[in-house]
Coordinates of N, CA and C in Angstrom, one line a residue:
X72 N -15.2 -66.7 40.1 CA -16.3 -66.1 39.3 C -16.9 -64.9 40.0
X73 N -16.9 -64.9 41.3 CA -17.4 -63.7 42.0 C -16.4 -62.6 41.9
X74 N -15.1 -62.8 42.0 CA -14.1 -61.8 41.8 C -14.2 -61.2 40.4
X75 N -14.5 -62.0 39.4 CA -14.6 -61.5 38.0 C -15.9 -60.8 37.8
X76 N -16.8 -60.7 38.8 CA -18.1 -60.1 38.6 C -19.0 -60.8 37.7
X77 N -18.8 -62.0 37.4 CA -19.6 -62.8 36.5 C -20.7 -63.5 37.3
X78 N -20.4 -63.8 38.5 CA -21.4 -64.4 39.5 C -21.6 -63.5 40.7
X79 N -22.8 -63.4 41.2 CA -23.1 -62.7 42.4 C -23.5 -63.7 43.5
X80 N -23.0 -63.4 44.8 CA -23.4 -64.2 45.9 C -24.5 -63.5 46.7
X81 N -25.6 -64.2 46.9 CA -26.7 -63.7 47.7 C -27.0 -64.7 48.8
X82 N -26.8 -64.3 50.0 CA -26.9 -65.3 51.1 C -25.9 -66.4 50.9
X83 N -26.4 -67.6 50.8 CA -25.4 -68.8 50.6 C -25.5 -69.3 49.1
X84 N -26.2 -68.6 48.2 CA -26.4 -69.0 46.9 C -25.7 -68.1 45.9
X85 N -25.4 -68.6 44.7 CA -24.7 -67.9 43.7 C -25.6 -67.7 42.5
X86 N -25.6 -66.5 41.9 CA -26.4 -66.2 40.7 C -25.6 -65.5 39.6
X87 N -26.0 -65.8 38.4 CA -25.3 -65.1 37.3 C -25.5 -63.6 37.4
X88 N -24.5 -62.8 37.2 CA -24.7 -61.3 37.2 C -25.3 -60.9 35.9
X89 N -26.5 -60.3 35.9 CA -27.3 -60.0 34.7 C -26.5 -58.9 33.9
X90 N -25.7 -58.1 34.5 CA -25.0 -57.1 33.8 C -24.0 -57.7 32.8
X91 N -23.5 -58.9 33.2 CA -22.5 -59.6 32.3 C -23.1 -60.7 31.5
X92 N -24.5 -60.7 31.3 CA -25.1 -61.8 30.6 C -24.6 -61.8 29.1
X93 N -24.4 -60.7 28.5 CA -23.9 -60.7 27.1 C -22.5 -61.3 27.0
X94 N -21.7 -60.9 28.0 CA -20.3 -61.4 28.0 C -20.3 -62.9 28.2
X95 N -21.1 -63.4 29.1 CA -21.2 -64.8 29.4 C -21.6 -65.6 28.1
X96 N -22.6 -65.1 27.4 CA -23.0 -65.7 26.2 C -21.9 -65.7 25.2
X97 N -21.2 -64.6 25.0 CA -20.1 -64.5 24.1 C -19.0 -65.5 24.5
X98 N -18.7 -65.7 25.8 CA -17.6 -66.6 26.2 C -18.0 -68.0 25.8
X99 N -19.2 -68.4 26.0 CA -19.6 -69.8 25.7 C -19.6 -70.0 24.2
X100 N -20.0 -69.0 23.4 CA -20.0 -69.2 22.0 C -18.5 -69.2 21.4
X101 N -17.7 -68.4 22.0 CA -16.3 -68.2 21.5 C -15.4 -69.3 21.9
X102 N -15.5 -69.7 23.1 CA -14.5 -70.7 23.7 C -15.2 -72.0 24.1
X103 N -16.5 -72.1 24.0 CA -17.2 -73.2 24.5 C -17.3 -73.2 26.0
X104 N -18.0 -74.2 26.6 CA -18.1 -74.3 28.0 C -16.8 -74.8 28.6
X105 N -16.5 -74.4 29.8 CA -15.3 -74.9 30.5 C -15.8 -76.1 31.3
X106 N -15.6 -77.3 30.8 CA -16.2 -78.5 31.4 C -15.4 -79.2 32.5
X107 N -14.2 -78.7 32.8 CA -13.3 -79.4 33.8 C -13.8 -79.3 35.2
X108 N -14.9 -78.4 35.4 CA -15.5 -78.3 36.8 C -16.6 -79.4 36.9
X109 N -17.0 -80.0 35.8 CA -18.2 -80.9 35.9 C -18.0 -82.1 36.9
X110 N -16.8 -82.7 37.0 CA -16.6 -83.8 37.9 C -16.9 -83.4 39.4
X111 N -16.9 -82.1 39.7 CA -17.1 -81.7 41.1 C -18.6 -81.4 41.4
X112 N -19.4 -81.3 40.4 CA -20.8 -80.9 40.6 C -21.5 -82.0 41.5
X113 N -22.3 -81.5 42.4 CA -23.1 -82.3 43.3 C -22.2 -83.3 44.2
X114 N -21.0 -82.9 44.4 CA -20.1 -83.7 45.2 C -19.4 -82.7 46.2
X115 N -18.9 -83.3 47.3 CA -18.1 -82.6 48.3 C -16.7 -82.7 47.9
X116 N -16.0 -81.5 48.0 CA -14.6 -81.5 47.6 C -13.9 -80.3 48.4
X117 N -12.6 -80.4 48.4 CA -11.8 -79.3 49.1 C -11.3 -78.4 48.0
X118 N -10.9 -77.2 48.4 CA -10.4 -76.2 47.5 C -9.1 -76.7 46.9
X119 N -8.3 -77.5 47.7 CA -7.1 -78.1 47.2 C -7.3 -79.0 46.0
X120 N -8.4 -79.6 45.9 CA -8.7 -80.5 44.8 C -8.9 -79.8 43.5
X121 N -9.1 -78.5 43.5 CA -9.3 -77.7 42.3 C -8.0 -77.2 41.7
X122 N -6.9 -77.4 42.5 CA -5.6 -76.9 42.0 C -5.2 -77.5 40.7
X123 N -5.6 -78.8 40.4 CA -5.2 -79.5 39.2 C -5.7 -78.9 37.9
X124 N -6.8 -78.1 38.1 CA -7.4 -77.5 36.9 C -7.2 -76.0 36.9
X125 N -6.5 -75.4 37.8 CA -6.4 -74.0 38.0 C -5.7 -73.4 36.7
X126 N -4.7 -74.0 36.2 CA -4.0 -73.4 35.0 C -4.9 -73.5 33.8
X127 N -5.6 -74.6 33.7 CA -6.5 -74.7 32.5 C -7.6 -73.6 32.6
X128 N -8.1 -73.3 33.8 CA -9.1 -72.2 33.9 C -8.5 -70.9 33.5
X129 N -7.3 -70.6 34.0 CA -6.6 -69.3 33.6 C -6.4 -69.2 32.1
X130 N -6.0 -70.3 31.5 CA -5.8 -70.3 30.0 C -7.2 -70.0 29.3
X131 N -8.2 -70.6 29.8 CA -9.6 -70.4 29.2 C -9.9 -68.9 29.3
X132 N -9.8 -68.3 30.5 CA -10.1 -66.9 30.8 C -9.3 -66.0 30.0
X133 N -8.0 -66.2 30.0 CA -7.0 -65.3 29.3 C -7.2 -65.3 27.8
X134 N -7.9 -66.3 27.2 CA -8.2 -66.4 25.8 C -9.4 -65.5 25.4
X135 N -10.1 -65.0 26.4 CA -11.3 -64.3 26.1 C -11.0 -62.8 25.8
X136 N -11.8 -62.2 25.0 CA -11.7 -60.7 24.7 C -12.5 -59.9 25.7
X137 N -11.9 -59.4 26.7 CA -12.6 -58.7 27.8 C -13.1 -57.3 27.3
X138 N -12.7 -56.9 26.1 CA -13.3 -55.6 25.6 C -14.8 -55.7 25.4
X139 N -15.3 -56.9 25.4 CA -16.8 -57.1 25.2 C -17.5 -57.1 26.6
X140 N -16.7 -57.0 27.7 CA -17.3 -57.0 29.0 C -17.9 -55.6 29.4
X141 N -18.9 -55.6 30.2 CA -19.4 -54.4 30.8 C -19.7 -54.6 32.2
X142 N -19.6 -53.6 33.0 CA -19.9 -53.7 34.5 C -20.5 -52.4 35.0
X143 N -21.1 -52.5 36.2 CA -21.7 -51.4 36.8 C -20.7 -50.5 37.5
X144 N -20.6 -49.3 37.2 CA -19.6 -48.4 37.8 C -20.0 -48.1 39.2
X145 N -21.2 -47.8 39.5 CA -21.6 -47.5 40.9 C -21.3 -48.5 41.9
X146 N -21.3 -49.8 41.5 CA -21.1 -50.9 42.4 C -19.7 -50.9 42.9
X147 N -18.8 -50.3 42.2 CA -17.4 -50.4 42.6 C -16.8 -49.1 43.1
X148 N -17.2 -48.0 42.6 CA -16.5 -46.7 42.8 C -17.4 -45.8 43.6
X149 N -16.9 -45.4 44.8 CA -17.5 -44.4 45.6 C -16.4 -43.5 46.1
X150 N -16.2 -42.4 45.3 CA -15.0 -41.6 45.6 C -15.4 -40.3 46.3
X151 N -14.5 -39.9 47.2 CA -14.6 -38.7 48.0 C -13.5 -37.8 47.7
X152 N -12.7 -38.1 46.7 CA -11.5 -37.3 46.4 C -11.9 -36.0 45.6
X153 N -11.2 -34.9 45.9 CA -11.5 -33.7 45.3 C -11.0 -33.6 43.9
X154 N -11.5 -32.6 43.1 CA -11.3 -32.4 41.7 C -9.8 -32.3 41.4
X155 N -9.0 -31.6 42.1 CA -7.6 -31.4 41.8 C -6.8 -32.6 42.0
X156 N -7.3 -33.6 42.7 CA -6.5 -34.8 42.9 C -6.9 -35.9 41.9
X157 N -8.1 -36.0 41.6 CA -8.6 -37.0 40.6 C -9.5 -36.3 39.6
X158 N -9.2 -36.5 38.3 CA -9.9 -35.8 37.3 C -11.3 -36.3 37.0
X159 N -11.7 -37.5 37.4 CA -13.0 -38.0 37.2 C -13.6 -38.4 38.5
X160 N -14.8 -37.8 38.7 CA -15.6 -38.1 39.9 C -16.9 -38.7 39.5
X161 N -17.3 -39.9 40.0 CA -18.5 -40.5 39.7 C -19.5 -40.4 40.9
X162 N -20.7 -40.1 40.6 CA -21.7 -39.9 41.6 C -22.0 -41.3 42.3
X163 N -22.3 -41.3 43.6 CA -22.7 -42.5 44.3 C -24.0 -43.0 43.7
X164 N -24.1 -44.3 43.5 CA -25.3 -44.9 43.1 C -25.6 -44.9 41.6
X165 N -24.6 -44.4 40.8 CA -24.9 -44.4 39.4 C -25.0 -45.9 38.9
X166 N -25.8 -46.1 37.9 CA -26.0 -47.4 37.3 C -25.6 -47.5 35.9
X167 N -24.8 -46.6 35.4 CA -24.3 -46.6 34.0 C -23.4 -47.9 33.8
X168 N -23.5 -48.4 32.7 CA -22.6 -49.5 32.3 C -21.2 -49.0 31.8
X169 N -20.2 -49.7 32.1 CA -18.9 -49.3 31.7 C -18.2 -50.4 31.0
X170 N -17.8 -50.1 29.8 CA -17.0 -51.1 29.0 C -15.6 -51.2 29.5
X171 N -14.9 -52.2 29.0 CA -13.5 -52.3 29.4 C -12.7 -51.1 29.0
X172 N -13.0 -50.5 27.8 CA -12.3 -49.3 27.4 C -12.6 -48.2 28.3
X173 N -13.8 -48.0 28.8 CA -14.1 -47.0 29.7 C -13.4 -47.2 31.1
X174 N -13.4 -48.4 31.5 CA -12.6 -48.8 32.7 C -11.1 -48.4 32.5
X175 N -10.6 -48.7 31.4 CA -9.2 -48.3 31.1 C -9.0 -46.8 31.1
X176 N -10.0 -46.1 30.5 CA -9.9 -44.6 30.5 C -9.9 -44.1 31.9
X177 N -10.8 -44.6 32.7 CA -10.8 -44.2 34.1 C -9.4 -44.4 34.8
X178 N -8.9 -45.6 34.6 CA -7.6 -45.9 35.2 C -6.5 -45.0 34.7
X179 N -6.5 -44.7 33.4 CA -5.5 -43.8 32.9 C -5.7 -42.4 33.5
X180 N -6.9 -41.9 33.7 CA -7.1 -40.6 34.3 C -6.6 -40.6 35.7
X181 N -6.8 -41.6 36.5 CA -6.3 -41.7 37.8 C -4.8 -41.7 37.9
X182 N -4.2 -42.4 36.9 CA -2.7 -42.5 36.9 C -2.1 -41.2 36.5
X183 N -2.8 -40.5 35.6 CA -2.3 -39.1 35.2 C -2.3 -38.2 36.4
X184 N -3.4 -38.2 37.2 CA -3.5 -37.4 38.4 C -2.4 -37.9 39.4
X185 N -2.3 -39.2 39.5 CA -1.3 -39.7 40.5 C 0.1 -39.2 40.1
X186 N 0.5 -39.3 38.8 CA 1.8 -38.9 38.4 C 2.0 -37.4 38.6
X187 N 1.0 -36.5 38.4 CA 1.2 -35.1 38.6 C 1.4 -34.8 40.1
X188 N 0.6 -35.5 41.0 CA 0.7 -35.4 42.4 C 2.1 -35.9 42.9
X189 N 2.6 -37.0 42.3 CA 3.9 -37.5 42.6 C 5.0 -36.5 42.4
X190 N 4.9 -35.9 41.2 CA 6.0 -34.9 40.8 C 5.9 -33.7 41.8
X191 N 4.7 -33.3 42.1 CA 4.5 -32.2 43.1 C 5.1 -32.5 44.4
X192 N 4.9 -33.7 44.9 CA 5.4 -34.1 46.2 C 6.9 -34.3 46.2
X193 N 7.5 -34.5 45.0 CA 9.0 -34.6 44.9 C 9.6 -33.2 44.7
X194 N 8.8 -32.2 44.7 CA 9.4 -30.8 44.4 C 9.6 -30.6 42.9
X195 N 9.0 -31.4 42.1 CA 9.2 -31.3 40.6 C 7.9 -30.9 39.9
X196 N 7.2 -30.0 40.6 CA 5.9 -29.5 40.0 C 6.1 -28.9 38.6
X197 N 7.3 -28.4 38.3 CA 7.6 -27.8 37.0 C 7.5 -28.8 35.9
X198 N 7.5 -30.1 36.2 CA 7.4 -31.1 35.2 C 6.0 -31.7 35.0
X199 N 5.1 -31.1 35.7 CA 3.7 -31.7 35.6 C 3.1 -31.6 34.2
X200 N 3.5 -30.6 33.5 CA 3.0 -30.4 32.1 C 3.5 -31.5 31.2
X201 N 4.6 -32.2 31.6 CA 5.1 -33.3 30.8 C 4.4 -34.6 31.0
X202 N 3.5 -34.7 31.9 CA 2.6 -35.9 32.1 C 1.6 -35.9 31.0
X203 N 1.6 -36.8 30.1 CA 0.7 -36.8 29.0 C 0.0 -38.2 28.7
X204 N -1.2 -38.1 28.3 CA -1.9 -39.3 27.8 C -1.6 -39.6 26.4
X205 N -1.3 -40.9 26.0 CA -0.9 -41.2 24.7 C -2.1 -42.1 24.1
X206 N -2.8 -41.6 23.1 CA -3.9 -42.3 22.5 C -3.6 -43.7 22.0
X207 N -4.4 -44.6 22.2 CA -4.2 -46.0 21.8 C -3.9 -46.1 20.3
X208 N -4.6 -45.4 19.5 CA -4.5 -45.5 18.0 C -3.1 -45.2 17.5
X209 N -2.3 -44.5 18.3 CA -0.9 -44.2 17.9 C 0.0 -45.5 18.0
X210 N -0.5 -46.5 18.7 CA 0.3 -47.7 18.8 C 1.6 -47.6 19.5
X211 N 1.7 -46.7 20.5 CA 3.0 -46.5 21.1 C 3.4 -47.6 22.1
X212 N 2.4 -48.4 22.6 CA 2.7 -49.5 23.5 C 2.7 -49.0 25.0
X213 N 2.2 -47.9 25.2 CA 2.1 -47.4 26.6 C 1.0 -46.3 26.6
X214 N 0.4 -46.0 27.8 CA -0.7 -45.1 27.9 C -0.4 -43.7 28.4
X215 N 0.7 -43.6 29.2 CA 1.0 -42.3 29.8 C 2.5 -42.1 29.7
X216 N 2.9 -40.9 29.4 CA 4.3 -40.5 29.5 C 4.4 -39.6 30.7
X217 N 5.5 -39.8 31.5 CA 5.7 -39.0 32.7 C 7.2 -38.8 33.0
X218 N 7.5 -38.4 34.2 CA 8.9 -38.2 34.5 C 9.2 -38.8 35.9
X219 N 10.4 -39.3 36.1 CA 10.8 -39.8 37.4 C 11.5 -38.8 38.2
X220 N 12.0 -39.2 39.4 CA 12.6 -38.2 40.3 C 14.0 -37.7 39.8
X221 N 14.5 -38.4 38.8 CA 15.8 -38.0 38.3 C 15.7 -37.3 37.0
X222 N 14.5 -36.8 36.7 CA 14.2 -36.0 35.4 C 14.3 -36.9 34.2
X223 N 14.2 -38.2 34.3 CA 14.2 -39.1 33.2 C 12.7 -39.3 32.7
X224 N 12.5 -39.4 31.4 CA 11.2 -39.7 30.9 C 10.8 -41.1 31.1
X225 N 9.6 -41.4 31.6 CA 9.2 -42.8 31.8 C 7.9 -43.0 31.0
X226 N 7.7 -44.3 30.7 CA 6.6 -44.7 29.9 C 5.7 -45.8 30.6
X227 N 4.4 -45.5 30.8 CA 3.6 -46.3 31.7 C 2.5 -46.9 30.9
X228 N 2.4 -48.2 31.0 CA 1.2 -49.0 30.5 C 0.3 -49.2 31.7
X229 N -1.0 -48.8 31.6 CA -1.9 -48.9 32.7 C -2.9 -50.0 32.5
X230 N -3.0 -50.9 33.5 CA -3.9 -52.0 33.5 C -4.9 -51.8 34.6
X231 N -6.2 -51.7 34.3 CA -7.1 -51.4 35.4 C -8.1 -52.5 35.5
X232 N -8.4 -52.9 36.8 CA -9.4 -53.9 37.1 C -10.4 -53.5 38.1
X233 N -11.7 -53.7 37.9 CA -12.7 -53.5 38.9 C -13.0 -54.9 39.5
X234 N -13.2 -54.9 40.8 CA -13.5 -56.2 41.5 C -14.3 -55.9 42.8
X235 N -15.1 -56.9 43.1 CA -15.9 -56.9 44.4 C -14.9 -57.0 45.6
X236 N -13.8 -57.7 45.4 CA -12.9 -57.9 46.5 C -11.5 -57.7 46.1
X237 N -10.6 -57.5 47.1 CA -9.2 -57.4 46.7 C -8.7 -58.6 46.0
X238 N -7.8 -58.3 45.0 CA -7.3 -59.4 44.2 C -5.8 -59.6 44.4
X239 N -5.3 -60.9 44.2 CA -3.9 -61.2 44.2 C -3.5 -61.3 42.8
X240 N -2.5 -60.4 42.4 CA -2.1 -60.3 41.0 C -0.9 -61.2 40.7
X241 N -1.1 -62.1 39.7 CA 0.0 -63.0 39.3 C 0.2 -63.1 37.8
X242 N -0.7 -62.4 37.0 CA -0.6 -62.5 35.6 C -1.0 -61.1 35.0
X243 N -0.3 -60.7 34.0 CA -0.6 -59.5 33.3 C -0.4 -59.7 31.8
X244 N -1.4 -59.4 31.0 CA -1.2 -59.6 29.5 C -0.8 -58.3 28.8
X245 N 0.2 -58.4 27.9 CA 0.7 -57.3 27.1 C 0.5 -57.6 25.7
X246 N 0.1 -56.6 24.9 CA 0.0 -56.7 23.4 C 1.4 -56.7 22.8
X247 N 1.5 -57.0 21.5 CA 2.8 -57.0 20.8 C 3.4 -55.6 20.9
X248 N 2.6 -54.5 20.7 CA 3.1 -53.2 20.8 C 3.7 -52.8 22.2
X249 N 2.9 -53.3 23.2 CA 3.3 -53.0 24.6 C 4.6 -53.7 24.9
X250 N 4.8 -55.0 24.5 CA 6.0 -55.7 24.8 C 7.2 -55.1 24.0
X251 N 7.0 -54.6 22.8 CA 8.0 -54.0 22.0 C 8.5 -52.7 22.7
X252 N 7.5 -51.9 23.2 CA 7.8 -50.7 24.0 C 8.6 -51.0 25.2
X253 N 8.2 -52.1 25.9 CA 8.9 -52.5 27.1 C 10.4 -52.9 26.8
X254 N 10.5 -53.6 25.6 CA 11.9 -54.0 25.2 C 12.7 -52.8 24.8
X255 N 12.1 -51.8 24.2 CA 12.9 -50.6 23.7 C 13.3 -49.8 24.9
X256 N 12.4 -49.6 25.9 CA 12.6 -48.6 26.9 C 13.2 -49.2 28.2
X257 N 13.2 -50.5 28.3 CA 13.8 -51.2 29.5 C 13.5 -50.5 30.8
X258 N 14.5 -49.9 31.5 CA 14.3 -49.4 32.9 C 13.3 -48.2 32.9
X259 N 13.0 -47.6 31.8 CA 12.1 -46.5 31.8 C 10.7 -46.9 31.5
X260 N 10.4 -48.2 31.4 CA 9.1 -48.7 31.1 C 8.5 -49.3 32.4
X261 N 7.2 -48.9 32.7 CA 6.5 -49.4 33.9 C 5.1 -49.9 33.5
X262 N 4.7 -50.9 34.3 CA 3.3 -51.4 34.2 C 2.7 -50.9 35.5
X263 N 1.6 -50.2 35.4 CA 0.8 -49.8 36.6 C -0.5 -50.6 36.6
X264 N -0.6 -51.5 37.6 CA -1.8 -52.3 37.8 C -2.7 -51.6 38.8
X265 N -3.8 -51.0 38.4 CA -4.7 -50.3 39.3 C -5.9 -51.2 39.6
X266 N -6.1 -51.5 40.8 CA -7.2 -52.3 41.3 C -8.2 -51.5 42.0
X267 N -9.4 -51.4 41.6 CA -10.5 -50.6 42.2 C -11.6 -51.5 42.7
X268 N -11.8 -51.5 44.1 CA -12.9 -52.3 44.7 C -13.9 -51.3 45.2
X269 N -14.9 -51.8 45.8 CA -16.0 -50.9 46.3 C -15.5 -50.1 47.5
X270 N -14.3 -50.4 48.1 CA -13.8 -49.7 49.2 C -12.5 -49.0 49.0
X271 N -11.7 -49.6 48.2 CA -10.3 -49.1 48.1 C -9.8 -49.0 46.6
X272 N -8.7 -48.3 46.5 CA -8.0 -48.2 45.2 C -6.6 -48.6 45.5
X273 N -6.0 -49.5 44.8 CA -4.7 -50.0 45.0 C -3.9 -49.9 43.7
X274 N -2.7 -49.3 43.8 CA -1.8 -49.2 42.7 C -0.6 -50.1 42.9
X275 N -0.4 -51.0 42.0 CA 0.8 -51.9 42.0 C 1.7 -51.6 40.8
X276 N 2.9 -51.5 41.0 CA 3.9 -51.1 40.0 C 4.9 -52.1 39.7
X277 N 5.1 -52.4 38.4 CA 6.2 -53.3 37.9 C 7.1 -52.5 37.0
X278 N 8.4 -52.5 37.2 CA 9.4 -51.8 36.4 C 10.2 -52.7 35.6
X279 N 10.3 -52.4 34.3 CA 11.2 -53.2 33.4 C 10.9 -54.7 33.3
X280 N 9.7 -55.0 32.8 CA 9.3 -56.4 32.7 C 10.3 -57.3 31.9
X281 N 10.9 -56.7 30.9 CA 11.8 -57.4 30.0 C 13.0 -57.8 30.9
X282 N 13.5 -56.9 31.7 CA 14.7 -57.2 32.5 C 14.3 -58.3 33.5
X283 N 13.1 -58.2 34.0 CA 12.7 -59.3 35.0 C 12.6 -60.6 34.4
X284 N 12.2 -60.7 33.1 CA 12.2 -62.0 32.4 C 13.6 -62.5 32.2
X285 N 14.5 -61.6 31.8 CA 15.9 -61.9 31.6 C 16.6 -62.4 32.8
X286 N 16.1 -61.9 34.0 CA 16.7 -62.3 35.3 C 16.0 -63.5 35.8
X287 N 15.0 -64.0 35.1 CA 14.2 -65.2 35.5 C 13.4 -64.9 36.8
X288 N 13.1 -63.7 37.0 CA 12.2 -63.4 38.2 C 10.8 -63.5 37.9
X289 N 10.4 -63.3 36.6 CA 9.0 -63.6 36.2 C 9.1 -64.5 34.9
X290 N 8.0 -65.1 34.6 CA 7.9 -66.1 33.5 C 7.2 -65.4 32.4
X291 N 7.6 -65.6 31.2 CA 6.9 -65.2 30.0 C 6.2 -66.3 29.4
X292 N 4.9 -66.1 29.2 CA 4.0 -67.2 28.6 C 3.4 -66.7 27.3
X293 N 3.5 -67.5 26.3 CA 3.0 -67.1 25.0 C 2.0 -68.2 24.5
X294 N 0.8 -68.2 25.0 CA -0.1 -69.3 24.7 C -0.5 -69.5 23.2
X295 N -0.3 -68.4 22.4 CA -0.6 -68.5 21.0 C 0.7 -68.6 20.1
X296 N 1.8 -68.9 20.8 CA 3.1 -69.1 20.1 C 3.9 -67.8 20.1
X297 N 5.2 -67.9 19.7 CA 6.1 -66.8 19.7 C 6.8 -66.7 18.4
X298 N 7.3 -65.6 18.0 CA 8.1 -65.4 16.8 C 9.5 -65.1 17.2
X299 N 10.5 -65.8 16.8 CA 11.9 -65.5 17.1 C 12.5 -64.7 16.0
X300 N 13.1 -63.6 16.4 CA 13.8 -62.6 15.5 C 15.3 -62.6 15.8
X301 N 16.1 -62.8 14.8 CA 17.5 -62.9 15.1 C 18.3 -62.6 13.8
X302 N 19.6 -62.4 14.0 CA 20.5 -62.2 12.8 C 20.8 -63.6 12.2
X303 N 21.1 -63.6 10.9 CA 21.3 -64.9 10.2 C 22.3 -65.8 10.8
X304 N 23.4 -65.1 11.4 CA 24.5 -66.0 11.9 C 24.1 -66.7 13.2
X305 N 22.9 -66.5 13.7 CA 22.5 -67.2 14.9 C 22.1 -68.6 14.6
X306 N 21.9 -68.9 13.3 CA 21.6 -70.3 12.8 C 22.9 -70.9 12.3
X307 N 23.3 -72.0 12.8 CA 24.5 -72.7 12.4 C 24.2 -73.9 11.5
X308 N 24.8 -73.9 10.3 CA 24.5 -75.0 9.4 C 25.3 -76.2 9.8
X309 N 24.6 -77.4 9.8 CA 25.2 -78.7 10.1 C 24.9 -79.6 8.9
X310 N 25.6 -80.6 8.8 CA 25.5 -81.6 7.7 C 24.2 -82.4 7.9
X311 N 23.4 -82.4 6.8 CA 22.2 -83.2 6.8 C 22.5 -84.7 6.7
X312 N 22.1 -85.5 7.7 CA 22.4 -86.9 7.7 C 21.2 -87.7 7.2
X313 N 20.5 -87.3 6.3 CA 19.3 -88.0 5.8 C 19.2 -87.8 4.3

């Protein structure tokens, strides 16, 4: 909860983060209370004992609409990078609230700057003009178009997270459009996970998630069900014995 910025730790006690009060209220109304922690209240327990409910907690959180979340920009971002490197500079100490969309916009701006700098470092500065932001309403399934070192066009979906502390990433959610784009573009499709803390910025990259699923290197989870699409001859008729 601290990593999610829903709870703040002060000394040895924990308090709800007032910035996220509206989101907490929404979560309780939308999904109800997560009551699997209740057996542990007012008791001594080890972290290992919580493992049995870890997956249930992840399912509860992943079902929430984080576009309703807001967080304090100044708490996380203190940048000293110059204009030509990063296109957005936030003043230290700002207390503006930032919605998930605004966090996403920030991440996309950082990735665009990253891609232009990458091409420059590869001696491909002539391709910088090909780095483009793709508006969400177009439904392309990715946020940024860029180029790789072999002059191939690549398609980048940007996932941005703000956190008090470094995070270990083991889950990424994709929309239907994003998954379709990943399926269409295969090796030319990338997921950029940008993690911003109060001290660091970390960029984690995954290439061709569809290929990784096919190779069984990552697992595909569809908590709300999946739709199978196939040619008619994939169904084999058998005699009905009833």
